[in-house]
Coordinates of C-alpha atoms in Angstrom, one line a residue:
Chain U
M1 CA 0.0 0.0 0.0
T2 CA 1.6 3.2 -1.1
H3 CA 0.9 6.8 -0.1
S4 CA 2.8 9.9 0.3
P5 CA 4.4 10.6 3.7
S6 CA 2.9 14.1 3.7
S7 CA -0.6 12.8 3.4
L8 CA 0.0 10.3 6.1
R9 CA 1.4 13.0 8.4
W10 CA -1.7 15.2 7.7
S11 CA -4.0 12.3 8.5
L12 CA -2.2 11.4 11.7
T13 CA -2.4 15.1 12.8
L14 CA -6.1 15.0 12.1
L15 CA -6.5 11.7 14.0
I16 CA -4.7 13.2 17.0
V17 CA -7.0 16.2 16.9
G18 CA -10.0 13.8 16.8
L19 CA -8.7 11.6 19.6
V20 CA -8.1 14.6 21.9
A21 CA -11.4 16.2 21.0
A22 CA -13.3 13.0 21.6
G23 CA -11.4 12.4 24.8
L24 CA -12.3 15.9 26.1
H25 CA -15.9 15.5 25.1
S26 CA -16.3 12.2 27.0
R27 CA -14.2 13.1 30.0
G28 CA -15.6 13.2 33.5
T29 CA -17.3 10.7 35.6
I30 CA -21.0 10.4 36.4
E31 CA -22.2 11.2 39.9
N32 CA -24.0 8.0 40.8
R33 CA -26.1 9.2 43.7
F34 CA -29.8 9.4 44.0
A35 CA -31.5 12.5 45.3
T36 CA -33.7 11.0 48.0
A37 CA -36.5 12.7 49.8
T38 CA -36.3 13.0 53.6
V39 CA -38.4 10.5 55.4
V40 CA -40.9 11.9 57.8
D41 CA -42.7 10.0 60.5
A42 CA -46.1 11.5 59.5
P43 CA -46.6 14.3 57.0
K44 CA -47.8 17.3 59.0
K45 CA -50.9 18.1 56.9
E46 CA -51.9 14.5 56.2
S47 CA -55.3 13.6 57.7
A48 CA -55.5 10.8 60.2
I49 CA -59.0 10.0 58.8
A50 CA -59.0 7.4 56.1
L51 CA -59.7 9.0 52.8
F52 CA -60.4 7.5 49.4
L53 CA -61.6 9.6 46.5
P54 CA -62.4 8.4 43.0
I55 CA -61.8 11.1 40.4
E56 CA -63.7 11.1 37.2
M57 CA -61.4 11.4 34.2
P58 CA -62.3 12.7 30.7
R59 CA -63.1 10.1 28.1
S60 CA -62.4 11.5 24.6
T61 CA -61.2 8.5 22.6
P62 CA -62.4 4.9 22.2
S63 CA -59.1 3.6 23.6
A64 CA -57.0 4.9 26.4
H65 CA -54.0 3.3 28.1
A66 CA -50.7 3.6 30.0
S67 CA -51.1 6.7 32.2
S68 CA -48.4 8.5 34.1
A69 CA -48.9 11.2 36.7
A70 CA -46.7 13.9 38.3
F71 CA -47.3 16.9 40.5
M72 CA -46.9 20.5 39.3
P73 CA -45.4 23.1 41.7
D74 CA -48.9 24.6 42.3
G75 CA -50.1 21.3 43.7
S76 CA -52.1 20.2 40.7
L77 CA -51.7 16.8 39.3
L78 CA -50.7 16.3 35.6
V79 CA -51.9 13.1 34.2
A80 CA -50.8 11.8 30.7
W81 CA -51.8 8.8 28.7
F82 CA -52.1 7.7 25.1
G83 CA -55.5 7.5 23.4
G84 CA -56.9 7.0 20.0
T85 CA -59.2 4.6 18.1
R86 CA -57.0 1.7 19.2
E87 CA -53.5 1.0 20.5
G88 CA -51.0 1.4 17.7
A89 CA -53.4 3.4 15.4
D90 CA -52.0 6.4 13.6
D91 CA -54.5 8.7 15.4
V92 CA -53.1 7.9 18.8
A93 CA -52.1 11.0 20.6
I94 CA -50.8 11.8 24.1
Q95 CA -53.7 13.2 26.1
M96 CA -53.3 15.2 29.3
A97 CA -55.5 16.3 32.1
R98 CA -54.8 18.6 35.1
V99 CA -56.4 17.6 38.3
K100 CA -56.8 19.9 41.3
D101 CA -59.0 19.7 44.5
G102 CA -60.3 16.3 43.4
R103 CA -61.6 17.5 40.0
V104 CA -60.3 17.6 36.5
Q105 CA -59.7 21.3 35.7
D106 CA -58.6 20.9 32.2
S107 CA -57.9 18.2 29.6
W108 CA -56.3 18.5 26.1
I109 CA -54.5 16.6 23.3
S110 CA -50.9 17.3 24.3
L111 CA -48.9 15.7 21.5
T112 CA -49.8 14.1 18.1
C113 CA -47.8 12.0 15.7
Q114 CA -47.6 15.0 13.4
Q115 CA -46.3 17.3 16.1
L116 CA -43.6 14.9 17.0
E117 CA -42.7 14.4 13.3
G118 CA -42.1 18.1 13.1
L119 CA -40.0 18.2 16.2
T120 CA -37.8 15.1 15.4
H121 CA -37.8 15.4 11.6
R122 CA -38.7 11.8 11.0
V123 CA -41.9 9.9 10.2
I124 CA -43.9 8.9 13.3
R125 CA -46.7 6.3 12.9
T126 CA -47.9 6.0 16.4
L127 CA -47.2 7.0 20.0
G128 CA -47.3 5.1 23.3
N129 CA -46.4 5.0 27.0
P130 CA -46.0 8.6 28.0
V131 CA -44.0 9.3 31.2
V132 CA -44.2 12.8 32.7
W133 CA -41.7 14.3 35.1
V134 CA -42.0 17.8 36.5
D135 CA -39.0 19.7 38.0
A136 CA -39.2 22.3 40.8
N137 CA -39.6 25.1 38.3
G138 CA -42.6 23.5 36.7
L139 CA -40.8 22.5 33.6
V140 CA -42.4 19.3 32.3
R141 CA -40.3 16.6 30.7
L142 CA -42.1 14.0 28.7
H143 CA -40.5 10.7 27.7
V144 CA -42.7 9.1 25.1
V145 CA -42.4 6.0 22.9
S146 CA -42.7 6.5 19.2
V147 CA -42.9 4.0 16.3
S148 CA -41.9 5.0 12.8
Y149 CA -42.3 1.6 11.1
G150 CA -43.3 -1.8 12.5
G151 CA -44.9 -2.5 15.9
W152 CA -43.6 -1.9 19.5
A153 CA -40.5 -3.9 18.7
G154 CA -39.5 -1.1 16.4
S155 CA -40.0 1.7 18.9
S156 CA -37.8 4.3 20.4
V157 CA -37.9 6.8 23.2
N158 CA -38.1 10.6 22.8
Q159 CA -37.5 13.3 25.4
L160 CA -39.4 16.6 25.2
L161 CA -39.7 19.7 27.2
S162 CA -42.7 21.8 28.0
E163 CA -42.6 25.2 29.6
D164 CA -46.4 25.6 29.7
G165 CA -47.5 22.6 31.7
G166 CA -47.7 20.2 28.8
K167 CA -49.6 22.3 26.3
S168 CA -46.8 22.6 23.8
W169 CA -43.4 20.9 23.4
S170 CA -39.9 21.8 22.3
S171 CA -36.3 20.5 22.6
A172 CA -37.3 17.1 21.4
R173 CA -34.6 14.5 21.3
K174 CA -34.7 10.9 20.3
L175 CA -32.7 8.8 22.8
I176 CA -30.4 6.4 21.0
L177 CA -30.1 3.5 23.4
S178 CA -29.9 0.4 21.2
P179 CA -27.1 -0.6 18.8
L180 CA -29.1 -2.0 15.8
L181 CA -31.0 0.9 14.3
N182 CA -32.0 2.0 17.8
L183 CA -34.8 -0.6 17.6
S184 CA -37.0 -1.5 20.5
T185 CA -36.4 0.8 23.4
L186 CA -39.4 1.8 25.5
V187 CA -40.3 3.5 28.8
R188 CA -43.1 2.9 31.2
N189 CA -42.3 4.1 34.7
Q190 CA -41.2 7.5 36.0
P191 CA -37.6 8.6 36.2
V192 CA -35.6 9.0 39.5
T193 CA -34.0 12.3 40.2
M194 CA -30.2 12.1 40.7
E195 CA -28.2 14.3 43.1
D196 CA -26.4 16.0 40.1
G197 CA -29.8 17.1 38.6
T198 CA -29.8 14.4 35.9
L199 CA -32.4 11.7 35.6
G200 CA -32.3 8.0 36.0
L201 CA -34.8 6.7 33.5
P202 CA -36.0 3.1 33.8
A203 CA -36.5 1.8 30.3
Y204 CA -36.6 -1.6 28.6
H205 CA -35.8 -3.5 25.5
E206 CA -38.2 -6.1 24.0
L207 CA -36.8 -7.2 20.6
L208 CA -35.9 -11.0 20.6
H209 CA -34.9 -10.8 24.3
K210 CA -36.4 -8.6 26.9
W211 CA -34.5 -6.7 29.6
G212 CA -34.8 -3.7 31.8
M213 CA -32.5 -0.8 31.3
W214 CA -31.2 2.0 33.5
V215 CA -30.6 5.1 31.5
R216 CA -28.9 8.2 32.8
V217 CA -30.0 11.2 30.8
T218 CA -29.5 14.9 31.3
T219 CA -32.6 17.2 31.3
E220 CA -31.5 18.3 27.8
G221 CA -31.7 14.7 26.6
R222 CA -28.1 13.7 26.4
V223 CA -27.6 10.1 27.3
L224 CA -24.7 9.6 29.8
Q225 CA -25.0 5.9 30.6
C226 CA -27.2 3.0 29.8
E227 CA -27.0 -0.2 31.8
R228 CA -28.9 -3.5 31.5
M229 CA -30.7 -4.9 34.4
P230 CA -30.0 -8.6 34.8
S231 CA -32.7 -11.2 34.5
N232 CA -32.9 -14.9 35.1
V233 CA -36.4 -15.6 36.4
G234 CA -37.7 -15.0 32.9
E235 CA -37.7 -12.0 30.7
L236 CA -38.2 -8.9 32.8
L237 CA -39.2 -5.5 31.5
Q238 CA -40.8 -2.2 32.5
P239 CA -38.7 -1.6 35.6
A240 CA -40.2 0.7 38.3
V241 CA -37.4 2.1 40.4
V242 CA -37.4 3.9 43.8
A243 CA -34.4 5.2 45.6
I244 CA -33.9 4.1 49.2
S245 CA -30.8 6.1 50.0
A246 CA -28.2 8.1 48.0
S247 CA -26.6 4.9 46.8
D248 CA -29.4 2.2 47.1
A249 CA -32.4 1.7 45.0
V250 CA -34.9 -1.1 44.3
A251 CA -36.6 -2.0 41.1
V252 CA -39.6 -4.2 40.5
L253 CA -40.2 -5.5 37.0
R254 CA -43.0 -7.0 34.9
N255 CA -42.4 -10.7 34.1
T256 CA -43.2 -12.1 30.7
N257 CA -42.3 -15.6 31.7
T258 CA -45.6 -17.5 32.1
A259 CA -43.8 -20.5 33.7
Q260 CA -42.8 -18.4 36.7
P261 CA -45.3 -15.6 36.8
V262 CA -44.1 -13.5 39.7
I263 CA -42.9 -9.9 39.9
G264 CA -39.1 -9.6 39.2
R265 CA -36.8 -7.6 41.4
S266 CA -33.5 -6.0 41.0
A267 CA -31.4 -3.7 43.2
T268 CA -28.4 -1.4 43.1
A269 CA -26.0 -0.4 45.9
D270 CA -23.9 2.0 43.8
G271 CA -26.3 4.6 42.6
G272 CA -27.4 2.6 39.5
Q273 CA -24.0 1.9 38.1
T274 CA -24.6 -1.8 38.4
W275 CA -27.8 -3.8 39.1
E276 CA -28.0 -7.1 40.9
L277 CA -30.8 -9.6 40.3
M278 CA -32.6 -10.2 43.6
A279 CA -35.0 -13.0 44.4
P280 CA -38.4 -12.4 42.8
L281 CA -41.3 -11.1 44.9
D282 CA -43.8 -13.6 46.2
I283 CA -46.5 -11.6 44.2
P284 CA -47.9 -13.1 41.1
N285 CA -47.6 -11.2 37.9
P286 CA -49.6 -12.0 34.7
N287 CA -47.1 -10.3 32.4
A288 CA -48.5 -6.9 33.5
S289 CA -47.1 -3.5 34.3
V290 CA -46.2 -2.8 38.0
C291 CA -45.6 0.6 39.6
M292 CA -43.9 1.5 42.9
I293 CA -43.5 4.5 45.0
R294 CA -41.7 5.4 48.2
L295 CA -44.2 7.1 50.5
L296 CA -43.3 10.1 52.7
D297 CA -43.0 7.7 55.7
G298 CA -40.3 5.7 53.9
S299 CA -42.5 2.6 53.2
L300 CA -42.8 1.3 49.7
L301 CA -46.1 0.8 47.9
I302 CA -46.7 -1.4 44.8
A303 CA -49.8 -1.4 42.6
A304 CA -50.1 -4.6 40.6
N305 CA -52.3 -7.3 39.1
P306 CA -51.6 -10.1 41.6
L307 CA -52.8 -13.0 39.4
A308 CA -51.1 -15.7 37.4
S309 CA -53.2 -14.7 34.4
G310 CA -55.6 -11.9 33.8
R311 CA -55.6 -8.2 34.9
N312 CA -59.0 -8.0 36.5
V313 CA -57.7 -7.4 40.0
L314 CA -55.7 -4.3 40.9
Q315 CA -54.2 -4.4 44.4
L316 CA -51.8 -2.6 46.6
F317 CA -48.8 -4.2 48.4
R318 CA -46.7 -2.5 51.1
S319 CA -43.2 -3.0 52.3
R320 CA -41.8 -1.4 55.5
D321 CA -38.3 -2.9 55.1
S322 CA -37.1 -1.3 51.9
G323 CA -38.6 -3.9 49.7
A324 CA -37.4 -7.1 51.4
S325 CA -40.8 -8.3 52.3
W326 CA -44.3 -7.3 51.1
T327 CA -47.8 -7.6 52.6
A328 CA -51.0 -7.5 50.6
S329 CA -53.0 -4.4 51.2
R330 CA -56.1 -2.8 49.8
T331 CA -57.7 -3.9 46.6
I332 CA -58.4 -1.0 44.3
E333 CA -60.4 -2.8 41.6
R334 CA -61.8 -6.3 41.2
S335 CA -64.1 -7.5 38.3
E336 CA -65.0 -10.7 36.6
I337 CA -62.4 -12.6 34.5
G338 CA -61.8 -10.7 31.3
G339 CA -61.9 -7.3 32.9
E340 CA -58.8 -5.1 32.9
F341 CA -57.5 -2.6 35.4
S342 CA -53.9 -2.3 34.5
Y343 CA -50.8 -0.1 33.9
P344 CA -50.9 1.7 37.3
S345 CA -49.0 4.8 38.0
F346 CA -48.4 6.6 41.4
A347 CA -47.8 10.1 42.5
Q348 CA -47.8 11.5 46.0
S349 CA -48.6 15.1 46.9
A350 CA -46.7 17.1 49.5
D351 CA -49.6 16.6 52.0
G352 CA -49.2 12.9 51.7
M353 CA -52.2 12.0 49.5
I354 CA -51.4 9.2 47.1
Y355 CA -52.8 9.4 43.6
L356 CA -53.1 6.2 41.5
S357 CA -54.0 6.4 37.9
Y358 CA -54.6 3.2 35.8
T359 CA -56.2 1.9 32.7
G360 CA -59.9 0.8 32.9
Q361 CA -60.9 -1.8 30.4
R362 CA -58.5 -0.2 27.9
K363 CA -61.1 2.4 27.3
V364 CA -60.6 5.0 30.0
I365 CA -58.1 6.2 32.5
R366 CA -59.2 6.0 36.1
L367 CA -57.8 8.0 38.9
C368 CA -58.2 7.7 42.7
A369 CA -56.7 9.5 45.6
F370 CA -56.2 8.0 49.1
N371 CA -54.0 8.5 52.1
T372 CA -51.9 6.1 54.2
A373 CA -54.6 6.2 56.9
W374 CA -56.9 4.5 54.4
I375 CA -54.3 1.9 53.6
D376 CA -53.6 1.3 57.3
A377 CA -57.3 0.9 58.0
G378 CA -57.6 -1.7 55.3
D379 CA -54.5 -3.5 56.6
N380 CA -55.9 -3.5 60.2
E381 CA -59.2 -4.9 59.0
K382 CA -57.5 -7.6 57.1
A383 CA -55.3 -8.5 60.1
A384 CA -58.4 -8.6 62.4
M385 CA -60.2 -10.9 59.9
E386 CA -57.2 -13.2 59.7
S387 CA -56.8 -13.4 63.5
A388 CA -60.6 -14.1 63.8
Q389 CA -60.3 -17.0 61.4
Chain P
M1 CA -33.7 22.7 12.8
N2 CA -30.7 21.5 14.8
T3 CA -27.4 20.0 13.6
N4 CA -28.6 16.5 14.3
A5 CA -31.6 16.8 12.0
I6 CA -29.6 18.6 9.3
Y7 CA -27.0 15.8 9.3
G8 CA -29.7 13.1 9.3
L9 CA -31.7 14.6 6.4
V10 CA -28.6 15.3 4.3
A11 CA -27.4 11.8 4.9
Q12 CA -30.6 10.4 3.5
G13 CA -30.1 12.5 0.3
V14 CA -26.6 11.1 0.0
I15 CA -27.9 7.5 0.4
V16 CA -30.3 8.1 -2.5
A17 CA -27.6 9.7 -4.6
M18 CA -25.4 6.7 -4.0
V19 CA -28.1 4.3 -5.1
I20 CA -28.7 6.3 -8.3
R21 CA -25.0 6.4 -9.0
F22 CA -24.7 2.7 -8.6
A23 CA -27.7 2.2 -10.9
R24 CA -26.0 4.4 -13.4
E25 CA -22.9 2.2 -13.1
I26 CA -25.0 -0.8 -14.0
F27 CA -27.3 0.6 -16.6
G28 CA -25.0 3.1 -18.2
R29 CA -25.4 6.9 -18.7
K30 CA -28.8 7.9 -20.1
G31 CA -31.1 10.8 -20.0
L32 CA -30.1 13.5 -17.5
A33 CA -26.8 11.7 -16.9
R34 CA -25.2 13.5 -19.7
F35 CA -25.7 16.8 -17.9
G36 CA -24.3 15.4 -14.6
M37 CA -27.5 16.2 -12.8
E38 CA -28.8 12.7 -12.2
L39 CA -27.5 12.4 -8.7
W40 CA -28.5 15.7 -7.2
I41 CA -32.0 16.2 -8.6
P42 CA -33.3 13.0 -6.9
A43 CA -31.3 13.7 -3.8
A44 CA -32.9 17.2 -3.6
I45 CA -36.3 15.7 -4.2
V46 CA -35.8 13.3 -1.3
L47 CA -34.9 16.2 0.9
I48 CA -37.7 18.6 -0.1
V49 CA -40.7 16.9 -1.7
P50 CA -43.3 15.8 0.9
I51 CA -45.3 12.6 0.9
A52 CA -48.1 12.5 3.4
G53 CA -47.0 15.8 4.9
I54 CA -43.3 15.1 5.4
S55 CA -40.3 14.8 3.1
I56 CA -39.1 11.4 1.7
A57 CA -35.9 12.0 3.7
Q58 CA -38.0 12.0 6.9
H59 CA -39.6 8.8 5.9
L60 CA -36.3 7.2 5.2
R61 CA -34.9 8.5 8.5
G62 CA -37.7 6.9 10.3
L63 CA -37.1 3.7 8.5
W64 CA -33.4 3.1 9.0
G65 CA -32.1 6.0 11.1
D66 CA -28.9 8.0 10.4
P67 CA -25.8 6.4 9.0
S68 CA -22.5 6.6 10.9
I69 CA -20.1 9.4 10.0
V70 CA -17.7 6.8 8.4
T71 CA -20.5 5.3 6.3
F72 CA -21.7 8.8 5.3
L73 CA -18.2 9.8 4.2
L74 CA -17.7 6.7 2.2
L75 CA -21.1 7.2 0.4
L76 CA -20.4 10.9 -0.1
L77 CA -17.0 10.2 -1.7
Y78 CA -18.6 7.5 -3.8
V79 CA -21.1 10.1 -5.1
V80 CA -18.9 13.1 -5.6
R81 CA -15.4 11.7 -6.1
P82 CA -15.4 8.0 -6.7
S83 CA -11.9 8.0 -8.0
S84 CA -10.6 8.9 -4.5
L85 CA -12.2 5.8 -2.9
P86 CA -10.2 2.7 -2.3
S87 CA -11.5 0.7 -5.4
R88 CA -11.4 -2.6 -3.7
P89 CA -11.1 -2.9 0.1
R90 CA -8.6 -5.5 1.2
L91 CA -9.8 -8.6 2.9
S92 CA -8.1 -7.5 6.1
T93 CA -10.1 -4.2 6.0
C94 CA -13.3 -6.1 5.5
V95 CA -12.6 -8.4 8.4
L96 CA -11.5 -5.6 10.7
V97 CA -14.6 -3.5 9.9
S98 CA -16.9 -6.5 10.2
L99 CA -15.4 -7.3 13.6
F100 CA -15.8 -3.6 14.7
V101 CA -19.4 -3.7 13.5
M102 CA -20.4 -7.2 14.6
L103 CA -19.0 -7.1 18.1
P104 CA -20.7 -4.1 19.5
L105 CA -23.8 -3.9 17.3
F106 CA -25.1 -7.4 16.5
L107 CA -23.8 -9.6 19.3
P108 CA -25.6 -7.9 22.2
L109 CA -28.9 -8.2 20.4
F110 CA -28.8 -11.6 18.8
L111 CA -26.4 -13.8 20.8
M112 CA -26.3 -12.5 24.3
T113 CA -29.0 -13.3 26.7
P114 CA -30.1 -10.6 29.2
S115 CA -28.3 -12.4 32.0
M116 CA -24.9 -11.9 30.2
P117 CA -23.3 -8.8 31.7
V118 CA -21.0 -7.9 28.8
D119 CA -22.4 -5.2 26.6
L120 CA -19.8 -3.7 24.4
Y121 CA -22.2 -1.1 23.0
S122 CA -22.4 0.5 26.4
I123 CA -18.7 1.2 26.3
G124 CA -19.5 3.8 23.7
W125 CA -20.9 6.2 26.3
H126 CA -17.6 6.3 28.1
P127 CA -15.3 5.6 25.1
T128 CA -11.8 6.0 26.6
W129 CA -11.0 2.3 25.8
I130 CA -12.4 2.7 22.3
L131 CA -10.2 5.7 21.7
I132 CA -7.1 3.8 23.0
A133 CA -8.0 0.8 20.9
L134 CA -8.4 3.0 17.8
A135 CA -5.0 4.6 18.4
V136 CA -3.4 1.1 18.8
I137 CA -5.1 -0.4 15.8
V138 CA -4.2 2.6 13.6
A139 CA -0.6 2.5 14.8
I140 CA -0.3 -1.3 14.1
S141 CA -2.0 -0.9 10.7
I142 CA 0.4 1.9 9.7
S143 CA 3.4 -0.2 10.7
L144 CA 1.9 -3.2 8.7
R145 CA 1.0 -0.8 5.8
T146 CA -2.6 -2.0 5.8
I147 CA -4.3 1.3 6.2
T148 CA -4.5 4.3 3.9
P149 CA -4.5 7.9 5.1
Q150 CA -8.1 8.1 3.8
W151 CA -9.3 5.6 6.4
I152 CA -7.4 7.5 9.1
N153 CA -9.2 10.6 7.9
F154 CA -12.6 8.9 8.1
I155 CA -11.9 7.9 11.7
A156 CA -10.6 11.3 12.7
I157 CA -13.6 13.1 11.2
A158 CA -15.9 10.7 13.0
L159 CA -14.2 11.5 16.3
I160 CA -14.3 15.3 15.6
A161 CA -18.0 14.9 14.7
Y162 CA -18.6 13.0 18.0
S163 CA -16.9 15.8 20.0
G164 CA -19.2 18.3 18.3
G165 CA -22.4 16.2 18.9
V166 CA -23.3 16.2 15.2
M167 CA -25.5 13.0 15.5
E168 CA -28.4 12.3 17.7
S169 CA -26.5 9.6 19.5
D170 CA -24.2 10.2 22.4
N171 CA -22.5 6.8 21.8
L172 CA -19.2 6.8 19.9
W173 CA -20.0 3.5 18.3
D174 CA -22.8 5.2 16.3
Y175 CA -20.3 7.7 14.8
L176 CA -17.9 4.9 13.8
V177 CA -19.9 2.0 12.6
D178 CA -23.5 1.0 11.8
P179 CA -25.1 -2.0 10.0
G180 CA -25.0 0.0 6.8
L181 CA -21.2 0.1 6.9
L182 CA -21.1 -3.7 6.3
F183 CA -23.2 -3.3 3.2
T184 CA -21.1 -0.3 2.1
I185 CA -17.8 -2.2 2.4
A186 CA -19.3 -5.2 0.6
F187 CA -20.7 -2.8 -2.0
L188 CA -17.3 -1.2 -2.6
A189 CA -15.7 -4.6 -2.9
L190 CA -18.3 -5.5 -5.5
E191 CA -17.6 -2.3 -7.3
G192 CA -13.9 -3.1 -7.4
V193 CA -14.7 -6.6 -8.8
M194 CA -17.0 -5.0 -11.5
A195 CA -14.4 -2.5 -12.4
R196 CA -11.7 -5.2 -12.8
L197 CA -14.1 -7.3 -14.9
R198 CA -14.8 -4.2 -17.1
G199 CA -11.0 -3.7 -17.4
R200 CA -10.5 -7.3 -18.5
T201 CA -13.3 -7.1 -21.1
L202 CA -11.7 -3.9 -22.5
K203 CA -8.3 -5.5 -22.6
S204 CA -9.6 -8.6 -24.4
N205 CA -11.5 -6.4 -26.9
L206 CA -8.3 -4.5 -27.6
N207 CA -6.3 -7.7 -28.1
T208 CA -8.8 -8.9 -30.6

């Protein structure tokens, strides 16, 4: 192979420039520490009276699914879901509603396929699984799944910013998380705030194999890290992550393995840098989404469909030992076989009220609010009944 | 429109121009080819003309995403200055590129199970080891005289593009390699074979 020495010298100079520039661009280490809320014995404003309040949500499309909720700085709750004629249809849009004082104040179509096309400069055929996150300044970040061609296996995750409470979107960025054409990356549950202001986004992959992913992403949408969550009880996806301390977090995952249909569990002790597979929970899982929240008193709460098959029961489970053991708690919904109350999502207000949104029969999003006193009362009733037996 | 989108859309235009140029190589110069416009008119159409509300380039971008910088440079050279391309990549180049593409891109998806902890693609978010490996591979290749300055330039430009965040991805692998690179390398090898065959035919015609 012959070439002139001068051209080789020029190329090597360019390479050195490239290596130095790339090295500088990627320098620095990630701060792997969770921003954890301080645990309080009992929230000051929380009522000791058991409260449970169903909230009627708007129904504007024949199909509605996969809600996500987050609180705005003014105390109102922002709920997002995807709705259209059917899941996967090209008229599916991200719908939003704002809830305050137990009532829906406003609802609107927040993001359409055409709007996301304009923001990301690529064809978008359908949308799914919106996840909302609101910062202290009221800026709303939306992570939303989009499909250009094919089904959910061909999906990818986009991050968008809204400065007007979810009415309009800007700064859209497609998150490149998968090596082969960025196929099959999705989100379902809410991100965890990190100490350095970045987000830890639980995501998942479902082409050929399924696994959970832990994605560190800046609020501008720059991906800093993406780690796989291990799996051996089956094929686990849709992780729901809560931070226990600055370095520890627990994840519960939907299990697609019908031979061992229980909720999967993973944990990290180094701020999400590595994830260890833990023994699965003793809670059945019919290949259905699970959500988890750390309450103000430090206990953990799961909402899940605790059946080997079917999604016709939606029930709460609580852990007071950072997820090591769980006890069955209140049942939110129960219907005949064939019914569906699925894809739950939690949010807790500053006064301790817990809001749970979920899909009802794939047609409507349901929302209810309750407090820990209501959960405790149910637990006490159950314990009394068990002791009486 | 940001840099990521501009790069992605222009890259789709270059892909279309490459396909048309290749078709011209096979079917010969006809029609607009005599004016030298055959490559850029369709490329411009792809970038501008909308179908169902968005440009063809946006459809293509949704279909296969953005090519890596190295693939983009190869295709661009093929379109604008094919004489400066390596006419037939060496077998060692093909194997090296294939390994670079196969290891991080295909293995994690097709062969590795979720319980296997090694994910080479994830190294691309903190690419110190990739940069060291590139420096070593280039140094060895120069000493063995198996790499041309052109390939070094491709790698260098990809690294500079990475430092400038030209692509949507924040992973260095996506700047260096992509599945299309395998096809591009194979295509260039095929081009070389075709050129050699054409040369033989011309030679035999001259002899007769």
